[in-house]
Amino acid sequence: GQNIDQPTEMTATEGAIVQINCTYQTSGFNGLFWYQQHAGEAPTFLSYNVLDGLEEKGRFSSFLSRSKGYSYLLLKELQMKDSASYLCAVMDSNYQLIWGAGTKLIIKP
Amino acid sequence: DVKVTQSSRYLVKRTGEKVFLECVQDMDHENMFWYRQDPGLGLRLIYFSYDVKMKEKGDIPEGYSVSREKKERFSLILESASTNQTSMYLCASSLGFQGTPAETQYFGPGTRLLVL
């Protein structure tokens, strides 16, 4: 079956760095997405990786290793507004998105 | 900016009622999707559509139907609501070129449905 695994919850301190991991087993691979979802709101797009390596976008970076079925989202200089759930999703060979359950990130002052 | 709107933020319905959830996108996207989101689970795809009047079943279509009469509008219908359909319903759209970042999905604000 198809599976996306990510930690259920993580806690970090304001100003620090946090890495949210995502491992996947899917039927084919056509890219990996990270979304941010604040409580009670819609998911919003953060990043897309289809080739191995690191993609940097401001305070957020996303890394992909296709051979390991692994990705991480790196958040630097954490701010209180970064408290949210972070969703990992993989596009399979049928171009369908397979979603992880999300990682709830709690930022403490 | 892509804008996806949903007809209601909150709905309360009774068991057995027919429920309509409307979704409209204003960016001429080809693809539209309906998901439900429940605590501890990933987004689960109910139905999707790649074109007007076209629909495809997702992972959990039972108890639901959809309608796409116009490109910008995708409706989700609960034929006879049941308590296990209490959930957050999210509509999304994407541009529609397979295998590119254009597959990025843009979400509406969601409808939180409570079935009593």
Coordinates of C-alpha atoms in Angstrom, one line a residue:
Chain A
G1 CA 0.0 0.0 0.0
Q2 CA 0.9 3.7 -0.2
N3 CA 2.1 5.3 3.0
I4 CA 3.4 8.7 4.2
D5 CA 4.8 8.9 7.7
Q6 CA 5.6 12.1 9.6
P7 CA 5.7 12.8 13.4
T8 CA 2.4 13.6 15.0
E9 CA 3.7 16.6 17.0
M10 CA 6.8 18.6 17.6
T11 CA 7.7 21.4 20.0
A12 CA 10.4 24.0 19.4
T13 CA 11.5 27.4 20.8
E14 CA 11.0 30.8 19.2
G15 CA 14.1 31.7 17.3
A16 CA 15.4 28.2 17.0
I17 CA 15.5 25.7 14.0
V18 CA 13.3 22.7 13.6
Q19 CA 13.4 19.8 11.1
I20 CA 10.2 18.0 10.2
N21 CA 10.8 14.6 8.6
C22 CA 8.6 12.8 6.1
T23 CA 9.1 9.2 4.8
Y24 CA 7.1 7.8 2.0
Q25 CA 6.3 4.6 0.1
T26 CA 4.2 5.2 -2.9
S27 CA 3.5 3.7 -6.3
G28 CA 5.8 5.9 -8.4
F29 CA 6.9 9.4 -7.7
N30 CA 6.0 12.7 -9.4
G31 CA 7.0 15.1 -6.7
L32 CA 6.7 15.9 -3.1
F33 CA 4.8 18.8 -1.6
W34 CA 4.8 20.5 1.8
Y35 CA 1.8 22.5 2.9
Q36 CA 1.2 24.6 6.0
Q37 CA -2.2 24.6 7.8
H38 CA -3.0 26.9 10.6
A39 CA -5.8 25.6 13.0
G40 CA -9.2 25.9 11.4
E41 CA -7.8 27.2 8.1
A42 CA -7.1 25.7 4.7
P43 CA -3.7 24.2 3.8
T44 CA -1.4 26.6 1.9
F45 CA 1.4 25.6 -0.4
L46 CA 5.0 25.9 0.9
S47 CA 7.3 23.9 -1.4
Y48 CA 7.6 21.3 -4.2
N49 CA 10.6 19.0 -4.7
V50 CA 10.9 16.6 -7.6
L51 CA 14.7 16.3 -7.8
D52 CA 17.1 15.3 -5.1
G53 CA 18.6 18.1 -3.0
L54 CA 17.7 21.1 -1.0
E55 CA 15.3 23.9 -2.1
E56 CA 15.5 27.1 -0.1
K57 CA 12.8 29.7 0.2
G58 CA 13.5 32.3 2.8
R59 CA 13.3 30.8 6.3
F60 CA 11.9 27.6 4.9
S61 CA 13.9 24.9 3.1
S62 CA 12.8 21.5 1.8
F63 CA 15.1 18.5 1.1
L64 CA 14.4 15.4 -0.9
S65 CA 16.2 12.0 -1.3
R66 CA 14.2 9.8 -3.7
S67 CA 16.4 6.8 -3.2
K68 CA 15.6 6.9 0.5
G69 CA 12.0 7.9 0.2
Y70 CA 12.7 10.8 2.5
S71 CA 12.1 14.5 2.8
Y72 CA 12.4 17.1 5.4
L73 CA 11.1 20.6 5.9
L74 CA 13.6 22.9 7.8
L75 CA 12.2 26.0 9.5
K76 CA 14.8 28.6 10.7
E77 CA 14.4 31.6 13.0
L78 CA 11.1 30.2 14.3
Q79 CA 8.4 32.7 14.9
M80 CA 5.2 32.2 16.9
K81 CA 3.2 32.4 13.7
D82 CA 4.9 29.2 12.5
S83 CA 2.8 27.3 15.0
A84 CA 0.7 25.2 12.6
S85 CA 0.4 21.7 11.1
Y86 CA 2.8 20.8 8.3
L87 CA 1.5 18.4 5.7
C88 CA 3.7 16.2 3.5
A89 CA 2.1 14.9 0.3
V90 CA 3.5 12.8 -2.5
M91 CA 2.2 12.7 -6.1
D92 CA 2.2 9.1 -7.3
S93 CA 2.5 7.6 -10.7
N94 CA -1.2 8.3 -11.4
Y95 CA -0.6 12.0 -10.5
Q96 CA -2.7 11.5 -7.4
L97 CA -1.6 13.2 -4.1
I98 CA -1.1 10.9 -1.2
W99 CA -1.2 12.9 2.1
G100 CA 0.5 12.4 5.4
A101 CA -1.5 13.0 8.6
G102 CA 0.5 16.1 9.3
T103 CA 2.9 17.3 12.0
K104 CA 1.6 19.7 14.6
L105 CA 4.3 22.2 15.4
I106 CA 4.1 24.0 18.7
I107 CA 6.3 27.1 19.2
K108 CA 7.1 28.2 22.7
P109 CA 8.4 31.6 23.7
Chain B
D1 CA -3.8 35.1 -6.5
V2 CA -5.8 32.0 -6.8
K3 CA -9.1 32.2 -4.9
V4 CA -11.1 29.2 -4.0
T5 CA -14.3 29.8 -2.1
Q6 CA -16.7 27.5 -0.4
S7 CA -20.4 28.2 0.2
S8 CA -20.4 27.7 4.0
R9 CA -17.8 27.7 6.8
Y10 CA -20.1 25.8 9.2
L11 CA -23.1 23.6 8.6
V12 CA -25.3 21.6 10.9
K13 CA -27.6 19.0 9.3
R14 CA -29.7 16.2 10.5
T15 CA -29.3 12.5 9.7
G16 CA -30.9 11.7 6.4
E17 CA -30.9 15.2 5.0
K18 CA -29.5 15.9 1.5
V19 CA -26.5 18.3 1.8
F20 CA -24.9 20.4 -0.9
L21 CA -21.4 21.9 -0.6
E22 CA -20.4 24.3 -3.2
C23 CA -16.9 25.3 -4.3
V24 CA -15.9 28.0 -6.8
Q25 CA -12.5 28.9 -8.2
D26 CA -11.7 32.0 -10.1
M27 CA -8.4 31.0 -11.9
D28 CA -9.6 28.9 -14.8
H29 CA -8.1 25.8 -13.3
E30 CA -8.8 22.5 -15.0
N31 CA -8.7 20.3 -11.9
M32 CA -10.9 20.4 -8.9
F33 CA -11.0 18.1 -5.8
W34 CA -13.0 17.4 -2.8
Y35 CA -11.4 16.1 0.4
R36 CA -12.4 15.4 3.9
Q37 CA -10.1 15.9 6.8
D38 CA -10.4 14.1 10.1
P39 CA -8.2 14.3 13.2
G40 CA -5.2 12.0 13.0
L41 CA -5.8 11.2 9.4
G42 CA -4.3 12.6 6.2
L43 CA -6.5 14.4 3.7
R44 CA -8.7 11.8 2.0
L45 CA -9.8 12.3 -1.5
I46 CA -13.6 11.9 -2.1
Y47 CA -14.0 12.9 -5.8
F48 CA -12.1 14.9 -8.4
S49 CA -12.7 16.3 -11.8
Y50 CA -10.3 17.1 -14.6
D51 CA -12.9 18.7 -16.9
V52 CA -16.4 20.0 -17.1
K53 CA -19.0 17.2 -16.7
M54 CA -16.2 14.8 -15.9
K55 CA -15.8 13.2 -12.5
E56 CA -13.6 10.4 -11.0
K57 CA -13.9 8.6 -7.7
G58 CA -11.3 9.1 -5.1
D59 CA -10.4 6.9 -2.2
I60 CA -13.7 7.3 -0.2
P61 CA -16.6 8.1 -2.6
E62 CA -19.3 6.1 -0.8
G63 CA -22.2 8.2 0.3
Y64 CA -21.1 11.1 -1.9
S65 CA -21.7 12.4 -5.4
V66 CA -20.4 15.4 -7.3
S67 CA -21.4 17.7 -10.1
R68 CA -19.3 19.9 -12.4
E69 CA -21.6 21.7 -14.8
K70 CA -19.3 24.7 -15.2
K71 CA -15.5 24.8 -15.1
E72 CA -15.3 27.1 -12.1
R73 CA -17.8 25.2 -9.9
F74 CA -17.6 21.8 -8.3
S75 CA -20.3 20.7 -6.0
L76 CA -20.2 17.9 -3.4
I77 CA -23.5 16.2 -2.5
L78 CA -24.2 14.0 0.5
E79 CA -27.3 12.1 -0.7
S80 CA -28.4 11.1 2.8
A81 CA -26.2 12.6 5.5
S82 CA -25.0 10.3 8.3
T83 CA -23.2 11.0 11.5
N84 CA -20.0 9.4 10.2
Q85 CA -19.9 12.2 7.6
T86 CA -19.3 14.8 10.3
S87 CA -16.0 16.2 9.2
M88 CA -14.1 19.1 7.7
Y89 CA -14.6 19.3 3.9
L90 CA -11.9 20.9 1.8
C91 CA -12.2 21.9 -1.9
A92 CA -9.1 22.4 -3.9
S93 CA -8.1 23.3 -7.5
S94 CA -5.0 23.0 -9.6
L95 CA -4.0 24.3 -13.0
G96 CA -3.8 20.9 -14.6
F97 CA -0.5 20.1 -16.3
Q98 CA 0.5 16.8 -15.0
G99 CA 3.9 16.3 -13.4
T100 CA 4.8 20.0 -12.9
P101 CA 4.5 22.4 -10.0
A102 CA 1.3 23.4 -11.8
E103 CA -0.2 20.5 -9.9
T104 CA 0.0 22.6 -6.8
Q105 CA -3.4 22.5 -5.2
Y106 CA -5.0 25.6 -3.8
F107 CA -7.5 25.1 -1.1
G108 CA -10.7 26.8 -0.1
P109 CA -11.3 27.7 3.6
G110 CA -13.2 24.5 4.3
T111 CA -16.7 23.6 5.5
R112 CA -17.0 22.1 8.9
L113 CA -20.1 19.9 8.7
L114 CA -21.8 18.5 11.8
V115 CA -24.5 15.8 11.2
L116 CA -26.7 15.2 14.2

